[in-house]
Amino acid sequence: MQLTDEERAMLDGRYGEAVQQAMDLLVRYGEALGAERMVEVRNVAGANIFTPAQRALAKAQDHAAAFSELSLNSAKPLTIPTVRVPSCQLIGPMDREQWAVQGLSEADQQAILESESFSASLGIHLLNTCTPYQVGNVPVKGEHCAWMESSAVVYINSVLGARSNVEGRESTAAAMLTGRVPYWGYHLPENRFATHLIQVEVPVESMMDWGLLGYWVGEMVDDQVPVLDGITQVPNLVRLKHFGAAAASSGGVELYHIPGITAEARTVEEALGGRAPKAVLRYGPAERRAAYEHLNATARDRKVDLVMIGCPHANLEQVWEVCQLLEGRHVHPETELWIFTPRALRQVCDRNGYTDILTRAGARLLSDTCPAIGQFLPPGARVVALDSAKQAHYLPAIMGVQGWFGSTKDCVEAAISGTWQGGLE
Ligand code: F3S
């Protein structure tokens, strides 16, 4: 690995032990991947504590020691300096105000708050969402980033044309302290061309349509780069957010192209870089139905215990849509309706009266976390309804529940009636 003088100085310990450990971690990571050098990053999105095991560790140690062990892979407690480049914290394990609903103890709540304060003391911005691009962290085309969270990486790579691989907790922590990541994967222009051509032969309009298409594409191309041909209606942020999240869940898609819409390709040929695709795949009515049936494969019982909206975190348009669907109606007494949004947007929801509308209707607006990351559900919940292909993919596997997948309207109707009546139009 070729290092600059500055990178060598970090590795030699001139900036302290934590930076030295971070650079050592990045060098070993880069060498394992065959990277020949580092690339400078000035936009890092990483994680703090997530799981019950990590919380236990954070409670048992001081936060610098927990950060050293969990994020820098150092058994020795290190003094952690202020971050070197702009960095933010992604989604975490807890809603700051409604933590009791999650079944967290006061001790857990304290440990998580203290851990957040520690992050803030390092200069890490507490965005606490899986969608930093919805709340002001919007990388520009060509900007090298080090982001964790697959749904966010596929969004910034594809829609915005930024350059990031899906990083991990350790590599993002190391990037925060050094401003570097190994130069490999989607940082290299030659890896950003499409490999698979998807011929879309059905209209793809609603958010649900985009989730179904993304889920099918991910299953078909795995971690390769698809280019979609045949999209006739320009999607918005919400639709592309759901498309990418679904494709990153069923496969490992980190970058896609939609000529004329996403950042890096005006035509299919440009997306392919003048090369022939490895495969040409057709998405028609049968493929759409197959994706729908796969997403609903765990569902049997129609009585719904929880409806969850906001994976990835909902933006204002989505919260407002739920408010409108609930207008003058009330959530079924045996069903919960939970909507998840970034912390910054919840404040707008409060000021706009959306939080009140939802609360009056018996729904709950939460932020900072989600059931898959925080690993929580209402007590006894067995059947959930979801408008997110990503959450329908993960939640049954993580929490052992049945999951119905459908439109936002189907989900809100399920919350009101307490039963699932959705279907594929
Ligand atoms: Fe975000 Fe949780 Fe979904 S992290 S993308 S709401 S699984």
Short mmCIF file of C-alpha atoms and ligand atoms in Angstrom, two decimals:
data_model
loop_
_atom_site.label_atom_id
_atom_site.label_comp_id
_atom_site.label_asym_id
_atom_site.label_seq_id
_atom_site.Cartn_x
_atom_site.Cartn_y
_atom_site.Cartn_z
CA MET A 1 0.00 0.00 0.00
CA GLN A 2 1.40 3.38 -1.03
CA LEU A 3 0.96 5.92 1.76
CA THR A 4 1.44 9.68 1.59
CA ASP A 5 3.74 11.36 4.09
CA GLU A 6 0.69 12.40 6.11
CA GLU A 7 -0.74 8.89 6.13
CA ARG A 8 2.66 7.50 7.12
CA ALA A 9 2.82 10.02 9.99
CA MET A 10 -0.59 8.84 11.21
CA LEU A 11 0.59 5.23 11.04
CA ASP A 12 3.78 6.10 12.88
CA GLY A 13 1.82 7.57 15.79
CA ARG A 14 2.48 11.29 15.32
CA TYR A 15 -1.21 12.04 15.98
CA GLY A 16 -1.60 9.70 18.94
CA GLU A 17 -2.44 6.09 19.52
CA ALA A 18 -6.07 6.17 18.41
CA VAL A 19 -5.22 7.67 15.01
CA GLN A 20 -2.35 5.20 14.71
CA GLN A 21 -4.70 2.31 15.45
CA ALA A 22 -7.25 3.71 12.96
CA MET A 23 -4.66 3.99 10.17
CA ASP A 24 -3.30 0.53 10.95
CA LEU A 25 -6.83 -0.86 10.70
CA LEU A 26 -7.38 0.89 7.35
CA VAL A 27 -4.04 -0.31 5.95
CA ARG A 28 -4.82 -3.92 6.87
CA TYR A 29 -8.34 -3.57 5.45
CA GLY A 30 -7.00 -2.02 2.24
CA GLU A 31 -4.30 -4.62 1.81
CA ALA A 32 -6.83 -7.45 2.23
CA LEU A 33 -8.82 -5.88 -0.62
CA GLY A 34 -5.83 -5.26 -2.86
CA ALA A 35 -6.12 -1.46 -2.62
CA GLU A 36 -2.94 0.30 -3.73
CA ARG A 37 -3.56 3.55 -1.88
CA MET A 38 -5.95 5.51 0.31
CA VAL A 39 -8.44 8.13 -0.81
CA GLU A 40 -9.27 11.26 1.17
CA VAL A 41 -12.83 11.47 2.50
CA ARG A 42 -14.49 14.45 4.12
CA ASN A 43 -17.92 12.93 4.68
CA VAL A 44 -18.23 9.94 6.99
CA ALA A 45 -21.45 8.33 8.24
CA GLY A 46 -20.98 5.66 10.88
CA ALA A 47 -22.56 3.97 13.82
CA ASN A 48 -22.45 3.97 17.54
CA ILE A 49 -23.76 1.18 19.78
CA PHE A 50 -26.60 -0.92 18.41
CA THR A 51 -27.15 -4.28 19.96
CA PRO A 52 -27.85 -5.44 23.51
CA ALA A 53 -24.36 -6.98 23.66
CA GLN A 54 -22.77 -3.67 22.63
CA ARG A 55 -24.91 -1.82 25.16
CA ALA A 56 -23.68 -4.17 27.87
CA LEU A 57 -20.10 -3.47 26.88
CA ALA A 58 -20.71 0.28 26.85
CA LYS A 59 -22.25 0.04 30.33
CA ALA A 60 -19.36 -2.00 31.68
CA GLN A 61 -16.61 0.30 30.41
CA ASP A 62 -16.08 3.99 29.96
CA HIS A 63 -17.10 5.20 26.51
CA ALA A 64 -13.59 5.76 25.18
CA ALA A 65 -12.76 2.15 26.09
CA ALA A 66 -15.96 0.89 24.44
CA PHE A 67 -15.22 2.97 21.32
CA SER A 68 -11.66 1.59 21.25
CA GLU A 69 -12.88 -1.98 21.41
CA LEU A 70 -16.07 -1.80 19.33
CA SER A 71 -15.02 0.68 16.69
CA LEU A 72 -11.23 0.51 16.50
CA ASN A 73 -10.72 -3.15 17.36
CA SER A 74 -8.35 -2.24 20.19
CA ALA A 75 -8.47 -4.19 23.45
CA LYS A 76 -6.39 -1.39 24.98
CA PRO A 77 -8.46 1.67 25.95
CA LEU A 78 -7.31 4.63 23.84
CA THR A 79 -7.77 8.37 24.17
CA ILE A 80 -10.11 9.21 21.29
CA PRO A 81 -9.47 12.63 19.70
CA THR A 82 -11.95 14.90 17.96
CA VAL A 83 -12.84 13.63 14.50
CA ARG A 84 -10.60 14.86 11.70
CA VAL A 85 -13.32 15.26 9.03
CA PRO A 86 -17.08 15.99 9.04
CA SER A 87 -18.78 12.89 10.40
CA CYS A 88 -22.31 11.93 11.37
CA GLN A 89 -23.94 9.19 13.37
CA LEU A 90 -26.46 6.97 11.61
CA ILE A 91 -29.54 5.34 13.09
CA GLY A 92 -29.19 3.98 16.62
CA PRO A 93 -30.98 1.75 19.09
CA MET A 94 -33.32 4.17 20.84
CA ASP A 95 -35.97 6.87 20.50
CA ARG A 96 -34.83 9.54 22.96
CA GLU A 97 -38.32 10.28 24.26
CA GLN A 98 -40.26 7.07 23.72
CA TRP A 99 -37.66 4.55 24.84
CA ALA A 100 -40.03 2.96 27.35
CA VAL A 101 -42.26 1.86 24.43
CA GLN A 102 -39.29 -0.12 23.18
CA GLY A 103 -39.05 -2.02 26.46
CA LEU A 104 -35.69 -0.48 27.33
CA SER A 105 -34.65 -0.17 30.96
CA GLU A 106 -33.57 3.12 32.49
CA ALA A 107 -30.03 1.75 32.68
CA ASP A 108 -30.07 1.02 28.93
CA GLN A 109 -31.47 4.45 28.22
CA GLN A 110 -28.72 6.08 30.30
CA ALA A 111 -25.99 4.05 28.61
CA ILE A 112 -27.26 5.00 25.15
CA LEU A 113 -27.60 8.70 26.05
CA GLU A 114 -24.10 8.77 27.51
CA SER A 115 -22.74 7.03 24.47
CA GLU A 116 -24.39 9.67 22.27
CA SER A 117 -22.92 12.44 24.39
CA PHE A 118 -19.53 10.84 23.95
CA SER A 119 -20.01 10.82 20.16
CA ALA A 120 -21.07 14.46 20.26
CA SER A 121 -17.99 15.34 22.32
CA LEU A 122 -15.85 13.95 19.48
CA GLY A 123 -17.64 16.23 17.00
CA ILE A 124 -19.82 13.51 15.45
CA HIS A 125 -23.11 15.04 14.29
CA LEU A 126 -26.04 13.16 15.83
CA LEU A 127 -28.29 12.82 12.79
CA ASN A 128 -29.52 9.45 14.09
CA THR A 129 -31.10 8.30 10.87
CA CYS A 130 -30.41 5.81 8.12
CA THR A 131 -31.17 8.63 5.65
CA PRO A 132 -28.65 11.46 6.26
CA TYR A 133 -29.37 12.61 2.69
CA GLN A 134 -32.91 13.55 3.81
CA VAL A 135 -31.68 15.85 6.55
CA GLY A 136 -28.92 17.91 5.05
CA ASN A 137 -26.00 15.56 4.41
CA VAL A 138 -26.23 15.48 0.62
CA PRO A 139 -22.92 14.53 -1.00
CA VAL A 140 -22.22 15.91 -4.47
CA LYS A 141 -21.36 14.03 -7.65
CA GLY A 142 -17.87 12.57 -7.48
CA GLU A 143 -17.47 13.18 -3.74
CA HIS A 144 -15.62 10.35 -1.98
CA CYS A 145 -17.44 9.31 1.17
CA ALA A 146 -17.22 6.57 3.78
CA TRP A 147 -20.76 5.62 4.69
CA MET A 148 -22.20 2.64 6.48
CA GLU A 149 -25.87 1.60 5.89
CA SER A 150 -26.56 -0.08 2.59
CA SER A 151 -29.76 1.83 1.72
CA ALA A 152 -27.98 5.15 2.15
CA VAL A 153 -24.88 4.12 0.19
CA VAL A 154 -26.89 2.90 -2.80
CA TYR A 155 -28.81 6.20 -2.76
CA ILE A 156 -25.79 8.50 -2.68
CA ASN A 157 -23.84 6.39 -5.20
CA SER A 158 -26.66 6.12 -7.71
CA VAL A 159 -28.94 9.11 -7.39
CA LEU A 160 -26.28 11.63 -6.38
CA GLY A 161 -23.18 10.14 -8.03
CA ALA A 162 -21.12 10.20 -4.83
CA ARG A 163 -18.55 7.46 -4.28
CA SER A 164 -18.72 5.10 -1.34
CA ASN A 165 -18.55 1.43 -0.59
CA VAL A 166 -20.79 0.05 2.15
CA GLU A 167 -18.41 0.48 5.04
CA GLY A 168 -18.54 -1.08 8.49
CA ARG A 169 -18.47 0.27 12.02
CA GLU A 170 -14.67 -0.05 12.28
CA SER A 171 -13.79 1.42 8.89
CA THR A 172 -16.11 4.41 9.37
CA ALA A 173 -14.72 5.06 12.85
CA ALA A 174 -11.19 4.86 11.44
CA ALA A 175 -12.19 7.17 8.57
CA MET A 176 -13.57 9.71 11.05
CA LEU A 177 -10.19 9.87 12.80
CA THR A 178 -8.00 9.85 9.68
CA GLY A 179 -10.07 11.24 6.78
CA ARG A 180 -9.07 8.22 4.68
CA VAL A 181 -10.46 4.93 3.37
CA PRO A 182 -8.84 2.41 1.04
CA TYR A 183 -9.23 3.33 -2.62
CA TRP A 184 -11.12 0.33 -3.97
CA GLY A 185 -14.59 -0.77 -5.14
CA TYR A 186 -16.93 2.06 -6.06
CA HIS A 187 -14.29 4.74 -5.49
CA LEU A 188 -12.74 3.61 -8.79
CA PRO A 189 -14.45 4.95 -11.92
CA GLU A 190 -13.94 1.70 -13.84
CA ASN A 191 -16.04 -0.23 -11.29
CA ARG A 192 -19.02 2.06 -11.70
CA PHE A 193 -20.25 0.85 -15.08
CA ALA A 194 -23.38 -1.27 -15.31
CA THR A 195 -23.02 -5.02 -15.62
CA HIS A 196 -26.65 -6.08 -16.10
CA LEU A 197 -29.32 -4.59 -18.35
CA ILE A 198 -32.84 -4.73 -16.91
CA GLN A 199 -35.59 -4.29 -19.48
CA VAL A 200 -38.59 -2.99 -17.54
CA GLU A 201 -41.79 -3.92 -19.38
CA VAL A 202 -44.45 -2.94 -16.83
CA PRO A 203 -45.28 0.55 -15.54
CA VAL A 204 -43.33 1.37 -12.38
CA GLU A 205 -45.05 4.26 -10.67
CA SER A 206 -45.95 3.89 -7.00
CA MET A 207 -43.58 3.45 -4.09
CA MET A 208 -44.73 -0.17 -3.89
CA ASP A 209 -43.92 -0.68 -7.59
CA TRP A 210 -40.40 0.62 -6.98
CA GLY A 211 -39.96 -1.61 -3.94
CA LEU A 212 -41.05 -4.68 -5.93
CA LEU A 213 -38.73 -3.82 -8.81
CA GLY A 214 -35.81 -3.23 -6.46
CA TYR A 215 -36.42 -6.47 -4.64
CA TRP A 216 -36.50 -8.45 -7.87
CA VAL A 217 -33.45 -6.69 -9.31
CA GLY A 218 -31.40 -7.39 -6.17
CA GLU A 219 -32.33 -11.06 -6.30
CA MET A 220 -31.28 -11.26 -9.93
CA VAL A 221 -28.02 -9.27 -9.96
CA ASP A 222 -26.81 -9.85 -6.39
CA ASP A 223 -23.96 -7.36 -5.83
CA GLN A 224 -23.53 -6.28 -9.47
CA VAL A 225 -24.52 -2.98 -11.09
CA PRO A 226 -27.88 -2.90 -12.92
CA VAL A 227 -29.03 -0.34 -15.46
CA LEU A 228 -32.79 0.01 -15.90
CA ASP A 229 -34.22 0.56 -19.37
CA GLY A 230 -37.90 1.30 -19.94
CA ILE A 231 -38.65 3.63 -17.02
CA THR A 232 -41.23 6.04 -18.40
CA GLN A 233 -42.17 8.07 -15.34
CA VAL A 234 -39.54 10.04 -13.41
CA PRO A 235 -39.46 8.74 -9.81
CA ASN A 236 -38.95 10.98 -6.80
CA LEU A 237 -36.70 10.66 -3.76
CA VAL A 238 -39.12 8.35 -1.91
CA ARG A 239 -39.41 5.92 -4.81
CA LEU A 240 -35.66 5.76 -5.43
CA LYS A 241 -35.03 5.43 -1.71
CA HIS A 242 -37.27 2.35 -1.65
CA PHE A 243 -35.90 0.92 -4.87
CA GLY A 244 -32.31 1.07 -3.67
CA ALA A 245 -33.10 -0.17 -0.15
CA ALA A 246 -34.91 -3.19 -1.61
CA ALA A 247 -32.14 -4.01 -4.12
CA ALA A 248 -29.51 -3.71 -1.40
CA SER A 249 -31.50 -6.11 0.81
CA SER A 250 -32.41 -8.95 -1.54
CA GLY A 251 -28.99 -8.66 -3.22
CA GLY A 252 -26.06 -6.46 -2.39
CA VAL A 253 -26.63 -3.68 -4.91
CA GLU A 254 -24.58 -0.59 -4.02
CA LEU A 255 -24.94 1.27 -7.33
CA TYR A 256 -27.49 1.34 -10.16
CA HIS A 257 -28.19 3.52 -13.15
CA ILE A 258 -31.40 4.83 -14.65
CA PRO A 259 -30.40 6.71 -17.81
CA GLY A 260 -31.51 10.32 -17.79
CA ILE A 261 -32.50 10.15 -14.12
CA THR A 262 -29.58 9.03 -11.94
CA ALA A 263 -26.32 10.94 -11.83
CA GLU A 264 -23.88 9.11 -14.04
CA ALA A 265 -25.54 7.90 -17.23
CA ARG A 266 -27.50 9.69 -19.91
CA THR A 267 -27.99 6.52 -21.97
CA VAL A 268 -27.89 2.75 -21.49
CA GLU A 269 -24.69 2.64 -23.54
CA GLU A 270 -23.06 5.24 -21.31
CA ALA A 271 -24.10 3.28 -18.21
CA LEU A 272 -22.52 0.13 -19.65
CA GLY A 273 -19.33 2.01 -20.55
CA GLY A 274 -19.53 0.75 -24.09
CA ARG A 275 -19.35 -2.87 -22.98
CA ALA A 276 -21.89 -5.63 -23.50
CA PRO A 277 -23.94 -6.49 -20.41
CA LYS A 278 -23.20 -9.78 -18.64
CA ALA A 279 -26.93 -10.49 -18.82
CA VAL A 280 -30.11 -8.93 -20.17
CA LEU A 281 -33.08 -9.52 -17.84
CA ARG A 282 -36.75 -8.84 -18.46
CA TYR A 283 -39.05 -7.49 -15.75
CA GLY A 284 -42.68 -8.08 -16.67
CA PRO A 285 -45.93 -8.93 -14.87
CA ALA A 286 -44.76 -12.43 -13.85
CA GLU A 287 -41.54 -11.10 -12.33
CA ARG A 288 -43.46 -8.38 -10.48
CA ARG A 289 -45.84 -10.97 -9.04
CA ALA A 290 -42.94 -13.27 -8.07
CA ALA A 291 -41.35 -10.42 -6.09
CA TYR A 292 -44.66 -9.70 -4.36
CA GLU A 293 -45.18 -13.34 -3.42
CA HIS A 294 -41.63 -13.68 -2.18
CA LEU A 295 -42.03 -10.61 0.03
CA ASN A 296 -45.27 -12.03 1.49
CA ALA A 297 -43.93 -15.56 1.93
CA THR A 298 -43.87 -15.42 5.74
CA ALA A 299 -47.45 -14.09 6.11
CA ARG A 300 -50.39 -16.36 7.01
CA ASP A 301 -52.56 -14.73 9.69
CA ARG A 302 -54.57 -11.69 8.67
CA LYS A 303 -54.95 -10.18 12.14
CA VAL A 304 -52.21 -7.53 12.25
CA ASP A 305 -50.48 -6.55 15.51
CA LEU A 306 -48.11 -3.87 14.20
CA VAL A 307 -48.00 -1.67 11.13
CA MET A 308 -44.59 -0.12 10.59
CA ILE A 309 -43.95 2.72 8.15
CA GLY A 310 -40.64 4.48 7.63
CA CYS A 311 -37.99 2.03 6.44
CA PRO A 312 -35.79 3.73 5.32
CA HIS A 313 -36.87 6.60 7.57
CA ALA A 314 -39.92 8.41 6.21
CA ASN A 315 -39.66 11.95 4.91
CA LEU A 316 -42.29 14.66 5.37
CA GLU A 317 -44.19 13.64 2.24
CA GLN A 318 -44.65 10.15 3.65
CA VAL A 319 -45.65 11.28 7.13
CA TRP A 320 -48.13 13.70 5.61
CA GLU A 321 -49.56 10.92 3.44
CA VAL A 322 -50.21 8.80 6.54
CA CYS A 323 -51.86 11.79 8.24
CA GLN A 324 -54.18 12.21 5.26
CA LEU A 325 -55.03 8.50 5.14
CA LEU A 326 -55.88 8.60 8.85
CA GLU A 327 -58.01 11.75 8.63
CA GLY A 328 -60.97 11.37 11.00
CA ARG A 329 -60.23 7.70 11.68
CA HIS A 330 -58.62 5.75 14.49
CA VAL A 331 -56.14 2.90 14.74
CA HIS A 332 -57.68 -0.43 15.83
CA PRO A 333 -57.36 -0.96 19.60
CA GLU A 334 -55.44 -4.22 19.14
CA THR A 335 -53.05 -2.87 16.49
CA GLU A 336 -50.14 -0.45 16.73
CA LEU A 337 -49.20 1.97 13.94
CA TRP A 338 -45.60 3.16 14.21
CA ILE A 339 -44.06 5.65 11.79
CA PHE A 340 -40.30 6.25 11.87
CA THR A 341 -38.72 9.49 10.69
CA PRO A 342 -35.37 11.24 11.22
CA ARG A 343 -35.09 13.25 14.43
CA ALA A 344 -34.74 16.50 12.50
CA LEU A 345 -37.95 15.85 10.58
CA ARG A 346 -39.89 14.92 13.69
CA GLN A 347 -39.41 18.47 14.86
CA VAL A 348 -41.00 19.69 11.63
CA CYS A 349 -43.80 17.16 12.13
CA ASP A 350 -44.35 18.55 15.62
CA ARG A 351 -44.53 22.13 14.34
CA ASN A 352 -46.74 21.19 11.40
CA GLY A 353 -49.24 19.43 13.64
CA TYR A 354 -48.57 16.04 12.05
CA THR A 355 -47.47 14.50 15.34
CA ASP A 356 -50.74 15.62 16.93
CA ILE A 357 -52.80 14.20 14.05
CA LEU A 358 -51.02 10.87 14.37
CA THR A 359 -51.30 10.79 18.16
CA ARG A 360 -55.03 11.61 18.08
CA ALA A 361 -55.53 8.76 15.62
CA GLY A 362 -53.75 6.36 17.96
CA ALA A 363 -50.54 6.14 15.90
CA ARG A 364 -47.03 6.83 17.17
CA LEU A 365 -44.30 8.89 15.49
CA LEU A 366 -40.82 7.68 16.45
CA SER A 367 -37.32 8.69 15.46
CA ASP A 368 -33.66 7.77 15.80
CA THR A 369 -34.21 4.01 15.51
CA CYS A 370 -36.27 1.23 13.89
CA PRO A 371 -37.50 -2.24 14.95
CA ALA A 372 -34.81 -4.08 12.96
CA ILE A 373 -31.91 -2.06 14.39
CA GLY A 374 -33.28 -1.62 17.93
CA GLN A 375 -34.74 -5.15 17.92
CA PHE A 376 -38.06 -4.27 19.50
CA LEU A 377 -41.75 -4.80 18.81
CA PRO A 378 -44.95 -4.20 20.77
CA PRO A 379 -45.27 -6.94 23.41
CA GLY A 380 -46.67 -10.14 21.91
CA ALA A 381 -46.59 -8.89 18.30
CA ARG A 382 -46.67 -11.81 15.87
CA VAL A 383 -47.91 -10.28 12.61
CA VAL A 384 -46.61 -7.04 11.11
CA ALA A 385 -47.60 -5.09 8.01
CA LEU A 386 -44.96 -3.14 6.12
CA ASP A 387 -44.78 -0.83 3.13
CA SER A 388 -41.03 -1.41 2.82
CA ALA A 389 -39.57 -4.34 0.90
CA LYS A 390 -36.39 -3.94 2.95
CA GLN A 391 -38.19 -4.24 6.27
CA ALA A 392 -40.34 -7.11 4.93
CA HIS A 393 -37.10 -8.87 4.02
CA TYR A 394 -35.39 -8.38 7.39
CA LEU A 395 -37.99 -8.11 10.18
CA PRO A 396 -39.44 -11.65 9.91
CA ALA A 397 -35.89 -13.04 9.92
CA ILE A 398 -34.64 -10.86 12.80
CA MET A 399 -37.71 -10.91 15.03
CA GLY A 400 -39.46 -14.15 14.02
CA VAL A 401 -42.72 -12.46 13.00
CA GLN A 402 -44.98 -12.87 9.98
CA GLY A 403 -44.70 -9.94 7.58
CA TRP A 404 -47.25 -8.61 5.11
CA PHE A 405 -45.90 -6.30 2.40
CA GLY A 406 -48.06 -3.81 0.52
CA SER A 407 -48.72 -0.17 -0.26
CA THR A 408 -48.74 2.56 2.36
CA LYS A 409 -52.52 2.74 1.92
CA ASP A 410 -52.88 -1.03 2.47
CA CYS A 411 -50.79 -0.67 5.62
CA VAL A 412 -52.78 2.24 7.05
CA GLU A 413 -56.03 0.40 6.28
CA ALA A 414 -54.65 -2.64 8.13
CA ALA A 415 -53.88 -0.41 11.11
CA ILE A 416 -57.45 0.88 11.15
CA SER A 417 -59.26 -2.42 10.60
CA GLY A 418 -56.73 -4.59 12.43
CA THR A 419 -56.67 -7.02 9.50
CA TRP A 420 -54.64 -7.33 6.32
CA GLN A 421 -56.68 -6.87 3.16
CA GLY A 422 -53.97 -5.70 0.81
CA GLY A 423 -53.09 -7.26 -2.49
CA LEU A 424 -51.30 -6.76 -5.78
CA GLU A 425 -53.17 -4.55 -8.22
FE1 F3S B 1 -33.37 2.29 8.18
FE2 F3S B 1 -33.96 0.36 9.86
FE3 F3S B 1 -34.86 0.29 7.44
S1 F3S B 1 -31.96 1.25 9.52
S2 F3S B 1 -33.31 1.30 6.20
S3 F3S B 1 -35.39 1.83 8.99
S4 F3S B 1 -34.09 -1.46 8.57
#
